[in-house]
Structures are given as C-alpha cells and as structure tokens.
CSV table of C-alpha atoms in Angstrom, one decimal:
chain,number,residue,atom,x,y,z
A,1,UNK,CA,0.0,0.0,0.0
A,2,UNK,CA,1.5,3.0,-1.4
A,3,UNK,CA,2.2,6.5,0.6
A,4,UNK,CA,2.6,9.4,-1.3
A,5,UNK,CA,4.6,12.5,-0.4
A,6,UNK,CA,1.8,14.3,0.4
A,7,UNK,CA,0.3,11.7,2.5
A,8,UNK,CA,-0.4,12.4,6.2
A,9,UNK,CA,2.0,10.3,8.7
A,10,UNK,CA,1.8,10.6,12.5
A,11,UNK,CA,4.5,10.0,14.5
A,12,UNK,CA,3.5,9.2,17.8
A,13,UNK,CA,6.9,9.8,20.5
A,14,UNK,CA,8.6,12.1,17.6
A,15,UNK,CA,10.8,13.9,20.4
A,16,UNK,CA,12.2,10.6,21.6
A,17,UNK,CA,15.5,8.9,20.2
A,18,UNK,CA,13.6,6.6,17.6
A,19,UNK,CA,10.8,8.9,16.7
A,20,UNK,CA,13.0,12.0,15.8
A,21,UNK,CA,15.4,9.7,13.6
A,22,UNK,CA,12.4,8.0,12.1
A,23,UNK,CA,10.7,12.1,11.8
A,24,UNK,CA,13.7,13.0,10.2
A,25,UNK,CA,14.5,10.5,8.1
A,26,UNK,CA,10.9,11.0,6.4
A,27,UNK,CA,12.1,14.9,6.0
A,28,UNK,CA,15.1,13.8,4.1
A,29,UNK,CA,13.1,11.2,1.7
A,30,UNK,CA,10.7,14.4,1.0
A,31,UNK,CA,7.7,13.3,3.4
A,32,UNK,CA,6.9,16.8,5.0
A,33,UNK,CA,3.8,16.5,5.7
A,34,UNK,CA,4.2,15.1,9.4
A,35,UNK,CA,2.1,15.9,12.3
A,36,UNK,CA,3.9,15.4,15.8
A,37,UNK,CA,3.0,16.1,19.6
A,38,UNK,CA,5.0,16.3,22.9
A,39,UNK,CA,3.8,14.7,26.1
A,40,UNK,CA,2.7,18.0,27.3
A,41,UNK,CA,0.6,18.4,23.9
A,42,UNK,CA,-0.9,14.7,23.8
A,43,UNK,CA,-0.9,12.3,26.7
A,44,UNK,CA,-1.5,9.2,25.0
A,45,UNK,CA,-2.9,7.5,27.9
A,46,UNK,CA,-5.8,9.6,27.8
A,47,UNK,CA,-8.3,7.9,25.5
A,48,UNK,CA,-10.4,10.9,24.9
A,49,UNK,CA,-7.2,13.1,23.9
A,50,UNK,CA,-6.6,10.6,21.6
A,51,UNK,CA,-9.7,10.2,20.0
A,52,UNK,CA,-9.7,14.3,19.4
A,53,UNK,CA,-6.4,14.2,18.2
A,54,UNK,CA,-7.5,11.9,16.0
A,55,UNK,CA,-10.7,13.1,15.1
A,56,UNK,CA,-8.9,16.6,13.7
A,57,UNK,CA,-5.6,14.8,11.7
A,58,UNK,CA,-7.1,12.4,10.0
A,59,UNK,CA,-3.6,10.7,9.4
A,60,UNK,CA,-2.9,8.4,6.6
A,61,UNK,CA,-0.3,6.8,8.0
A,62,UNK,CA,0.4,6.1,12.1
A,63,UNK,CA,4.3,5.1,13.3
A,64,UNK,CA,3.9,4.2,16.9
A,65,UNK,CA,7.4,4.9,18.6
A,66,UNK,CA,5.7,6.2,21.8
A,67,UNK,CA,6.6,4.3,24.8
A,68,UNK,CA,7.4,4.3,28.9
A,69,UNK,CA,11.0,3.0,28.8
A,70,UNK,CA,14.5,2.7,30.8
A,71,UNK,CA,17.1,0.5,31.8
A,72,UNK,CA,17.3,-2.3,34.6
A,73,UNK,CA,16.6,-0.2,37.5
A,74,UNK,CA,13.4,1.7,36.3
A,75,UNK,CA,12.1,-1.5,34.9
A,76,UNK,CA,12.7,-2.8,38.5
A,77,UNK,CA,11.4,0.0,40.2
A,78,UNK,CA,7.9,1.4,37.7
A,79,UNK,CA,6.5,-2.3,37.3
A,80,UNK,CA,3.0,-1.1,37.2
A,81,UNK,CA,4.1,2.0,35.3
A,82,UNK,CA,6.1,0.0,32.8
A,83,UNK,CA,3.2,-2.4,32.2
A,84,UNK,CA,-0.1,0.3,32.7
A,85,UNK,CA,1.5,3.1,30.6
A,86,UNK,CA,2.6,1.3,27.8
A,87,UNK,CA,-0.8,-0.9,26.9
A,88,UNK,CA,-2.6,2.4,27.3
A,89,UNK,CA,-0.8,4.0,24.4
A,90,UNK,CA,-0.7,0.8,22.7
A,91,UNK,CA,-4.4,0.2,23.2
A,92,UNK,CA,-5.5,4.5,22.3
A,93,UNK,CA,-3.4,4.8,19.3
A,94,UNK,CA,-4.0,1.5,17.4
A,95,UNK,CA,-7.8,1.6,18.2
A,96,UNK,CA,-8.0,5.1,17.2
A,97,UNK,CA,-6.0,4.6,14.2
A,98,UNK,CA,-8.1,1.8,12.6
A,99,UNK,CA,-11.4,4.1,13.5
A,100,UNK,CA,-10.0,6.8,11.9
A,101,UNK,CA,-9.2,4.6,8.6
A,102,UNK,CA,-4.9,4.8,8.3
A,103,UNK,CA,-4.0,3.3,5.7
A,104,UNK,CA,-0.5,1.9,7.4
A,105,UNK,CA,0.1,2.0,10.8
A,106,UNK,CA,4.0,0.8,11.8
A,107,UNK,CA,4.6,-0.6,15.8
A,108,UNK,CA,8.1,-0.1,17.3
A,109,UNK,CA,8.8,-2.8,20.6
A,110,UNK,CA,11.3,-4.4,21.6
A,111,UNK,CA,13.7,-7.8,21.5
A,112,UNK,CA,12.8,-7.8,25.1
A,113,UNK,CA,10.1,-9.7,23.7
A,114,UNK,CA,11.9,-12.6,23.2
A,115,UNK,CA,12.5,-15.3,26.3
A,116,UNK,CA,15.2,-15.1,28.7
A,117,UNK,CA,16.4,-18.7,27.4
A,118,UNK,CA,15.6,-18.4,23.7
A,119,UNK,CA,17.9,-19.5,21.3
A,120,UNK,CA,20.6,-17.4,19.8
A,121,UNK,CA,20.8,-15.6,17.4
A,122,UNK,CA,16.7,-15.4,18.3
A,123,UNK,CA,14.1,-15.9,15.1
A,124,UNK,CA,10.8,-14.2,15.2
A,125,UNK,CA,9.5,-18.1,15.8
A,126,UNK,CA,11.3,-18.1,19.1
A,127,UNK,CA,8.2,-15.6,20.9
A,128,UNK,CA,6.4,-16.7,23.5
A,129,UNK,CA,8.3,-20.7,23.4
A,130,UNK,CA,9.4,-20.1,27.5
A,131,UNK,CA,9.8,-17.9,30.3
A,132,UNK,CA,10.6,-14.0,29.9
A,133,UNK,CA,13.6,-12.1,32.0
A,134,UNK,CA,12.0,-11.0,35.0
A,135,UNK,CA,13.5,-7.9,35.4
A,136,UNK,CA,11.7,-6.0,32.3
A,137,UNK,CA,8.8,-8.8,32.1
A,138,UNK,CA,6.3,-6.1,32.4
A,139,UNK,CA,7.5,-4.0,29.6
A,140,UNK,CA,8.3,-7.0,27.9
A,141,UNK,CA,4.2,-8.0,27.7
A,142,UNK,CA,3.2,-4.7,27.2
A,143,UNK,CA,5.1,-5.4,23.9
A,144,UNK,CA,4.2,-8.7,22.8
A,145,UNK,CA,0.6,-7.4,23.3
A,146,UNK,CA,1.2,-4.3,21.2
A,147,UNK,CA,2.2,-6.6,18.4
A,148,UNK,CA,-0.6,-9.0,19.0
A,149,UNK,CA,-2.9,-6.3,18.8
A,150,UNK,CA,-1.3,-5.6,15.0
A,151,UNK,CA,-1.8,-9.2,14.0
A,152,UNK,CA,-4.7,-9.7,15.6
A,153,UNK,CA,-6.3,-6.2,13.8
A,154,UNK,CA,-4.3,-7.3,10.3
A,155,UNK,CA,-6.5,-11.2,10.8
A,156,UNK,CA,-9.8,-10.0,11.9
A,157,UNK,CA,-10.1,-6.6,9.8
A,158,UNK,CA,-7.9,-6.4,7.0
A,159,UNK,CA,-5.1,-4.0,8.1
A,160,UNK,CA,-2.1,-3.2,7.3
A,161,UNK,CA,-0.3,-3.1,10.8
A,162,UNK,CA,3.8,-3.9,10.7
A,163,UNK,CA,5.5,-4.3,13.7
A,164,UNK,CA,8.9,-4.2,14.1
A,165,UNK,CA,11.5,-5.2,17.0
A,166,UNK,CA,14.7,-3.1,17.2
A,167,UNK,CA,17.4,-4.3,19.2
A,168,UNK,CA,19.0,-2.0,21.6
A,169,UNK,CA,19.6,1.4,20.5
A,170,UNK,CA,21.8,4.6,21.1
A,171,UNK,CA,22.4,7.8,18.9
A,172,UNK,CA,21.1,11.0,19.4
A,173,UNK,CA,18.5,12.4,21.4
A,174,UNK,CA,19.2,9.6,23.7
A,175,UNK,CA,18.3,9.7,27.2
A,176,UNK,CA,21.4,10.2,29.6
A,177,UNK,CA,19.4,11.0,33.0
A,178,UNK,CA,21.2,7.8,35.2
A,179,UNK,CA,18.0,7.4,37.2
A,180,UNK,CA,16.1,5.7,34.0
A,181,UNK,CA,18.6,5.5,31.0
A,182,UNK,CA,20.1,2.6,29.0
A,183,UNK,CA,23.4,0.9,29.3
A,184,UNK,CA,24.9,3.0,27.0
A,185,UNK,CA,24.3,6.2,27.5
A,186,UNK,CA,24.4,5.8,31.2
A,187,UNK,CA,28.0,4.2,31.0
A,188,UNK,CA,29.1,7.3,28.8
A,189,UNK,CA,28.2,9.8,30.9
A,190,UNK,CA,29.4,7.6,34.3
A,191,UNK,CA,32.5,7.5,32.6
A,192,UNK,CA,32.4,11.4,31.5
A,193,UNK,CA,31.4,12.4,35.0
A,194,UNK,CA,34.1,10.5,36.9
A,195,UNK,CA,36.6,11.9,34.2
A,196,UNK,CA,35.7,15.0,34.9
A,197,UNK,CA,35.9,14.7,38.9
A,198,UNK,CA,39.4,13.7,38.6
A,199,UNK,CA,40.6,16.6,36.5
A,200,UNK,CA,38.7,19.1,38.9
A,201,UNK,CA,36.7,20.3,35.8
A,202,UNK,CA,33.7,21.6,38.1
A,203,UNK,CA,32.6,24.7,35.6
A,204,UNK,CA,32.1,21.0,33.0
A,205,UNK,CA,30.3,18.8,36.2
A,206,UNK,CA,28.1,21.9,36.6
A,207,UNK,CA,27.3,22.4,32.4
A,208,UNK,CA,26.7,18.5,33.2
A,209,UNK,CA,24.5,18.1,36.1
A,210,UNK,CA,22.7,21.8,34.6
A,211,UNK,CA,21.4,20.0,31.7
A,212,UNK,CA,20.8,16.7,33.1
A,213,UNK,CA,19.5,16.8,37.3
A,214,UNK,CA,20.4,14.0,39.4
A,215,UNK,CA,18.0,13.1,42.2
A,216,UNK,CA,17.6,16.8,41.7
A,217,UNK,CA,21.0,17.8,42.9
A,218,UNK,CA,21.8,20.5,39.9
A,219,UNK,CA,25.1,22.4,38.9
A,220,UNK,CA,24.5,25.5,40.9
A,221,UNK,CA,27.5,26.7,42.9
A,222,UNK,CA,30.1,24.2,41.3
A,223,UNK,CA,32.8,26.5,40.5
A,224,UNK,CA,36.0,25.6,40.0
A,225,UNK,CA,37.8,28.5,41.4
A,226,UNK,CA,35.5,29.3,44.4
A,227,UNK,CA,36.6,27.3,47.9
A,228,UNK,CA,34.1,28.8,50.0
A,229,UNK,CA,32.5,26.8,52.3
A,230,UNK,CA,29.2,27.1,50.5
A,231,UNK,CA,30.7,26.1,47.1
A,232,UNK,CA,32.2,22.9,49.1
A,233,UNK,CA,29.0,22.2,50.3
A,234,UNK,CA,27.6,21.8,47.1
A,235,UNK,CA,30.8,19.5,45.7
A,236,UNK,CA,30.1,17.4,48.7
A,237,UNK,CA,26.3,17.0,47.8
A,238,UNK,CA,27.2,16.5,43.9
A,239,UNK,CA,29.6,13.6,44.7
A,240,UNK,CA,27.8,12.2,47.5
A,241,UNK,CA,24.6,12.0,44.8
A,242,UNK,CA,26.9,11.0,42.0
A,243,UNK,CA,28.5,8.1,44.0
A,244,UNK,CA,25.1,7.0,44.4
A,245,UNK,CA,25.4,5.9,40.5
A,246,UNK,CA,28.9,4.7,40.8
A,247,UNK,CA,30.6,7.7,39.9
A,248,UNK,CA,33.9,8.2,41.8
A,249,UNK,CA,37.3,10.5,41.5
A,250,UNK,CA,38.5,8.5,38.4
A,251,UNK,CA,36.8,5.2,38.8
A,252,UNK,CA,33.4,4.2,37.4
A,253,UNK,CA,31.1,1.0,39.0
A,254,UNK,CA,29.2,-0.4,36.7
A,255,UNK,CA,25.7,-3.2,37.0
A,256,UNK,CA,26.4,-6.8,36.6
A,257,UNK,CA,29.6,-8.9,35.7
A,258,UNK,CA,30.2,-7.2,32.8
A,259,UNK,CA,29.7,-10.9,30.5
A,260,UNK,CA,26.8,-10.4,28.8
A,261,UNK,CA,26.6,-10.0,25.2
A,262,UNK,CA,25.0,-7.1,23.7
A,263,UNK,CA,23.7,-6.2,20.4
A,264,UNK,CA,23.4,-2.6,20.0
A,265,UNK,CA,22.3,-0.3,16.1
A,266,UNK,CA,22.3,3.1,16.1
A,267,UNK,CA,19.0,5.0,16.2
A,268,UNK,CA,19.5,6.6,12.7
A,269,UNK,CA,20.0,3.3,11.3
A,270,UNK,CA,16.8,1.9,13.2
A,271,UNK,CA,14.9,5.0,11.9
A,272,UNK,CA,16.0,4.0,8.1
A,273,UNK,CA,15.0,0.4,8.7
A,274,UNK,CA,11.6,1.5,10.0
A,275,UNK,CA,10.9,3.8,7.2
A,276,UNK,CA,11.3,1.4,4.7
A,277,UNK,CA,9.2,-0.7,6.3
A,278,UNK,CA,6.6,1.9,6.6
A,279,UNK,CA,6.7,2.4,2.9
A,280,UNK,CA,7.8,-0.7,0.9
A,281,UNK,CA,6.3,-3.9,2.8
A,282,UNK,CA,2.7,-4.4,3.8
A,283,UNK,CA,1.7,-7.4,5.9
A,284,UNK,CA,0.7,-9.4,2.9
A,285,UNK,CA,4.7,-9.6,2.2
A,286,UNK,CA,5.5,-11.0,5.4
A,287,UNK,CA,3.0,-13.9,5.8
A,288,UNK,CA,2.9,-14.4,1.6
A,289,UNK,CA,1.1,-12.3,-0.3
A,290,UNK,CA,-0.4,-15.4,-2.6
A,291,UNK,CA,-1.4,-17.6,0.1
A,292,UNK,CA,-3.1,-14.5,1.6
A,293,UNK,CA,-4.6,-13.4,-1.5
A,294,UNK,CA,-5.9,-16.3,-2.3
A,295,UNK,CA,-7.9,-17.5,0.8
A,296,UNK,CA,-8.5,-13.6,2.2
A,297,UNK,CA,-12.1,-12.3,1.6
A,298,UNK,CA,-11.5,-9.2,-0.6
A,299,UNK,CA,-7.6,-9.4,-1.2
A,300,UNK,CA,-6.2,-6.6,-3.6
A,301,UNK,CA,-3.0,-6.9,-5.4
A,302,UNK,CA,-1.4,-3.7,-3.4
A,303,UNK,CA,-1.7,-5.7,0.2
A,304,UNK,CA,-4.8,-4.0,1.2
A,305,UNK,CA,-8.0,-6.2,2.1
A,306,UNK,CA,-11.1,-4.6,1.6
A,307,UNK,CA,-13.0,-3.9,5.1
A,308,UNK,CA,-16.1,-4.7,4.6
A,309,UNK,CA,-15.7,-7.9,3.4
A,310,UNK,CA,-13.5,-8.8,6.2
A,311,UNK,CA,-15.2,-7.3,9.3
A,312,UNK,CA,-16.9,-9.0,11.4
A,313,UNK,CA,-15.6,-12.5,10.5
A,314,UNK,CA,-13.0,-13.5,13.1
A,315,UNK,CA,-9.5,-13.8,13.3
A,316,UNK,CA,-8.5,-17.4,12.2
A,317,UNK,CA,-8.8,-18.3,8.6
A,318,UNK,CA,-8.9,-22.1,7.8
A,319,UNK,CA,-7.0,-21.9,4.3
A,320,UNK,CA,-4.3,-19.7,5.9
A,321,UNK,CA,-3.4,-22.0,9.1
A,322,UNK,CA,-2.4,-20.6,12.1
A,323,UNK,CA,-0.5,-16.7,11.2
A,324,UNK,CA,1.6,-15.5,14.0
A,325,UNK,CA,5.0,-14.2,14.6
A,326,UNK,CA,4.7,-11.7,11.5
A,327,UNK,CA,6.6,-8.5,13.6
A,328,UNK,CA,9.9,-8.4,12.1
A,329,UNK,CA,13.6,-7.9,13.9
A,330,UNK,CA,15.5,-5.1,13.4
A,331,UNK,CA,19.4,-5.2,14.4
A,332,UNK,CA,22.6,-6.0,13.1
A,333,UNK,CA,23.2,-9.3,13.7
A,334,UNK,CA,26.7,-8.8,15.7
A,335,UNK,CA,27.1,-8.8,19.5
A,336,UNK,CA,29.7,-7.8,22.0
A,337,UNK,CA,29.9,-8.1,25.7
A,338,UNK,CA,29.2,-5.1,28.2
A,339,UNK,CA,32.9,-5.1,29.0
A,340,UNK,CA,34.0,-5.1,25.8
A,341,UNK,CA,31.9,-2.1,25.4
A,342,UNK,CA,32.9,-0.1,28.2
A,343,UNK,CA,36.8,-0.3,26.7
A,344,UNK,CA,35.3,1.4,24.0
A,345,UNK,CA,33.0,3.9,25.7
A,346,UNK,CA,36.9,4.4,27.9
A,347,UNK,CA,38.8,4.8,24.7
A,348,UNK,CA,36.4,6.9,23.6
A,349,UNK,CA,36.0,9.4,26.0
A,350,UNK,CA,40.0,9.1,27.0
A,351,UNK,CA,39.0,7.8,30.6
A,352,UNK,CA,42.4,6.6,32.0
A,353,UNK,CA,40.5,5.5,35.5
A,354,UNK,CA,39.2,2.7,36.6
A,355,UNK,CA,35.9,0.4,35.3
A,356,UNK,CA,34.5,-2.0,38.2
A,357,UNK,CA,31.7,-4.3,38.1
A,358,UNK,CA,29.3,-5.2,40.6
A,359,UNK,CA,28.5,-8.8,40.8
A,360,UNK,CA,25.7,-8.2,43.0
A,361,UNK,CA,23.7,-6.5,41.3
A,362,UNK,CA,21.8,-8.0,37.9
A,363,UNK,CA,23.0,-8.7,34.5
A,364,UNK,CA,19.7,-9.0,33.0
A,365,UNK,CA,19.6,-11.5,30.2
A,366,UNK,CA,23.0,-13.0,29.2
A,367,UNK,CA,22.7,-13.1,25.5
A,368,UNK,CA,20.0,-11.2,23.0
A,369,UNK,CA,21.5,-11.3,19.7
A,370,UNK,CA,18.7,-11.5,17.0
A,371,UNK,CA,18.6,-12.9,13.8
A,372,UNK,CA,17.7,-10.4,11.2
A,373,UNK,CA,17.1,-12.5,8.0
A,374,UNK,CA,13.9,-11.7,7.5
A,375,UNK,CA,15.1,-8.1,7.3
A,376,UNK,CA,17.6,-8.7,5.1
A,377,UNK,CA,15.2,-10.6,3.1
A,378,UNK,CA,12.9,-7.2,3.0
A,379,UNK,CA,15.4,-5.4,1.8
A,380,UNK,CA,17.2,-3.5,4.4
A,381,UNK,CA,20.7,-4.0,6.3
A,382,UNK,CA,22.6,-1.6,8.8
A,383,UNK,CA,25.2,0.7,7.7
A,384,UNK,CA,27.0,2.4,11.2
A,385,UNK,CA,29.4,-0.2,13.1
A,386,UNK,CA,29.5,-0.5,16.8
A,387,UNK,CA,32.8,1.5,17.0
A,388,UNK,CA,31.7,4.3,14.8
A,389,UNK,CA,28.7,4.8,16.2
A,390,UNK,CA,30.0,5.0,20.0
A,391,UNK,CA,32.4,8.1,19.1
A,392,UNK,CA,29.4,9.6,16.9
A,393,UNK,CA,27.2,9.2,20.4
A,394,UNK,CA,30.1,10.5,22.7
A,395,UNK,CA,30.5,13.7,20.2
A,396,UNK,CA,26.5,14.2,20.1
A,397,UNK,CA,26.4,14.4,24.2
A,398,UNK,CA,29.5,16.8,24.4
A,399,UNK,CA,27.6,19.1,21.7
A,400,UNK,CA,24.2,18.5,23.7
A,401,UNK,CA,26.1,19.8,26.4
A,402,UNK,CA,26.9,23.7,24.7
C-alpha cells in the first residue's frame, strides 16, 4: 500500500531517540507533511485526547514509537508504570488509528520480547516458546501485546499493521538522565562524569548536572575556582549523589559482571530500517502475499484487504493456518559483551581511571542477539558499526552539552 509524499503520517513519540530519527528521516526522503505532539501536547494514555487528536488529523499513516522505557533499575522499580502506561498507548493509538481509517500504521517494541532462554541468534518463531527475563517482564508483555494487537487487527479486519522489533539502540537524542537511562548512554556519561571529577573540571560537572539533574541535585554553585564553604558544600552534595550511581574520582562501578553479550544499532540506522518498512512492505509480504490473496475475503494486489468484506468475520482463517509471529527484527546481527563495550566507551571518551563491576547487582539476560534475515530478506541491512557509532554518540552528548 502506497504512501505518497503528500500523504499524512503521524508520528506518535517524535521527540524521543527513535521517533526523531524516524521524523527525520521522512524529511530527508521528502515526506513533509508530518504531524507530531509532545507529552505536554498529547498524553496518549488519555483515551479521549486521543480520539480528538484523531478526530482533527485524520492521518494516513500512524508510526507508533511512543513508549514508557528505561534500563534495569526503572524496569525494577515502575513495574506497574512500565506495564499500565505502555498498553494504554498501545491500546488509544492502534484503536484510534483503525477508526479513523490509516492506511498503514508501523509498531516499534522491543527484542525484550523474546525469552530469557531463547535460542541465539533469536528468530521471530522463538516468541512466546518459554519464560521472559524478570527484570523487564512487564515491559516485555506490554510489547508482545502491542504486536498481538497488529496481528490480531491485520487477521480479523484487513489492516495493514507492521510491527517491528529493534534491538537496543543509542544515537542522538538519547536519554542520559542515570535514574532511568540505558546501558549506553548511562555508562558514557558515568565514565564522563568521573573523568571529569578527577581533573577538577567543576565549571564541565556543573554544564553536566545543569542539563541533566540528578536526584535533583543541579550544577548550581560548582565552581571551579570558588573554595568557599558554600561552594564545598555543594561539591560534597554532587559527589555524594553522583557516587550513588557509581561515579567516583577516576573510577566508574558499573551493573552486573560485565559478560553479557550485547547487540546494539544506532538509532538513525533503526529510523531508516523503520521507514522502509513503513513504505515498501505491507503485511501481505510478510505472511505471503499469494497464500493470503488467495484465501483472504477481498484481497487486492497492493496488500490491502477490503473492510467490509473482512469485518466482522474473526481472526482465524482455515485456508491460511495458524498466522503468528509476523513483527519483524530489526538489528545488526553482531554482538559484543558489556565489557567489551565499556573499553570502547573508555577509549572513547580518554578515561584513563578505573571500570569496576558489581556482581551483586543483575545482568539481565545473558545473551539477545537476534537474527535479522527476515530483514535482510525485505530489503534493508545496517550501515553504522558499533565503534563508529560510540564516538558519533560521545560527540553528540559533548555538543548536547553547549
């Protein structure tokens, strides 16, 4: 199902690290006729806002990278939140989007998805075969059901619903607040910061903890050249708040035993990946689009299934067996361990302290490589390399920074 420039396309979460590379990555292939909102504009929990949002866009198209997210320790700490928030938005936007008629509608979750256990590198068959990691379980079904709810809407009505999983992601706009980041971006600025104490760079610490609170403990008062008692004060309180976080003169404690393996793609890659998703496969190229023209009340021969026809009829379709697993993997297909990347987040930033792990705390899952051959069989493979893409990150934080 074809999108035209002109066509509307919604991008739900266009602020955030995947919905700004996505929004821009539509600018540069000449889609300008976008239609974002912030949190403040649109809380897309609230199922009336949603409707009237709705109700006055009239989008064509719907890309779904809204979502409650964060590393270990908010996923530990916001169960309810993780779990709640993200089937709300799931829920309002997909329900409002096939009311309102969209054409296309594109879901962005997670390999979270995917079992603690599951086999690597991990196939889209692999869903839902054993037991999830505990720590982001609730996140973790708040995805599966997002992309239930696009298979499920594709079977009983005749959308065109993608979902896609992307592996972990950096680049910019990432979040680097340490209460609820990810791995990377936390472990860049821990690094940074404890770089920083060593060197006395307080005027930098201040810029720092300016931009980005901690606990709420802000830069004001760090000066470098002031030793008054009031200015010491406030050094005390920034490194007492900062060690909370494992961020110490020259040495850095990071989660976990620093083994598991990794996959990581950068954000502008993800963006690309999603896009031509969005405009070059429809659902009918995922599960087979003769099998599924052939059996599928009111099949057309651009992947679209006429609605009335298929309303009303239920989800499972004899002649078609039984359709799941259709959301597709987005990564790289390389892997490294947490370790391995913190050499290159020290290299990187020219850290010449000391990187500790803490056993006692959790590694999450050991292993999450994905396979992406469906991807590559769509069309699509990554471009930026692990290494690259770390100094790219670093040099977007120092300029987020100015």
């Amino acid at each position: 199902m074809a999108l035209d420039k002109n066509s509307k396309i919604y991008v739900a979460g266009h602020n955030g690290l995947v919905g700004s590379a996505i929004w821009n990555n539509l600018k540069q292939r000449g889609y300008t006729n976008l239609v974002g909102r912030s949190h403040k504009e649109l809380d897309l929990t609230d199922q009336y806002a949603v409707k009237k949002f709705f109700d006055k866009e009239q989008p064509d198209a719907v890309v779904l990278a809204a979502a409650f997210v964060g590393g270990i320790m908010a996923n530990m700490l916001y169960r309810a939140d993780f779990i709640m928030m993200n089937m709300k938005i799931q829920c309002n936007v997909i329900s409002e989007a096939y009311a309102h008629n969209a054409k296309k509608l594109l879901f962005l979750g997670s390999t979270c998805i995917y079992p603690k256990n599951a086999p690597q590198p991990m196939k889209e068959d692999c869903l839902l075969t054993s037991p999830l990691e505990y720590t982001n379980e609730e996140y973790a079904i708040a995805k599966i059901a997002g992309l239930k709810m696009c298979e499920s809407y594709n079977l009983q009505y005749g959308t065109n619903y993608i979902a896609v999983m992307p592996t972990n992601l950096y680049g910019p706009n990432d979040n680097f607040h340490l209460e609820n980041s990810h791995v990377m971006p936390a472990m860049m600025r821990k690094v940074y910061l404890a770089k920083l104490i060593h060197e006395g760079a307080w005027d930098k610490i201040a810029v720092d903890m300016n931009k980005r609170p901690v606990e709420g403990v802000t830069g004001e008062g760090l000066n470098s050249l002031d030793s008054s008692d009031s200015c010491s004060s406030k050094k005390e309180e920034a490194l007492r708040v900062l060690a909370k976080y494992g961020i110490y003169d020259n040495r850095v404690v990071l989660w976990g035993t620093g083994t598991p393996l990794r996959e990581f793609l950068w954000s502008e890659d993800m963006a690309d990946a999603s896009v031509h998703v969005l405009l070059n496969v429809n659902f009918s190229d995922i599960i087979g689009i003769e099998k599924y023209s052939s059996v599928h009340y009111g099949a057309s021969t651009d992947g679209a299934v006429d609605r009335n026809h298929s309303a009303g009829r239920g989800g499972y379709i004899p002649g078609l067996g039984e359709i799941r697993n259709c959301h597709i993997n987005v990564g790289t297909g390389k892997e490294l361990t947490i370790r391995e990347l913190s050499e290159l987040v020290v290299k990187t930033v020219g850290f010449t302290g000391a990187v500790e792990f803490d056993a006692s705390k959790p590694d999450g899952t050991m292993r999450k490589l994905i396979d992406v051959s469906k991807l590559h069989s769509l069309g699509w493979t990554h471009k930026v390399e692990i290494e690259d893409g770390v100094q790219k990150l670093f040099q977007w934080y120092k300029n987020s920074l100015r």
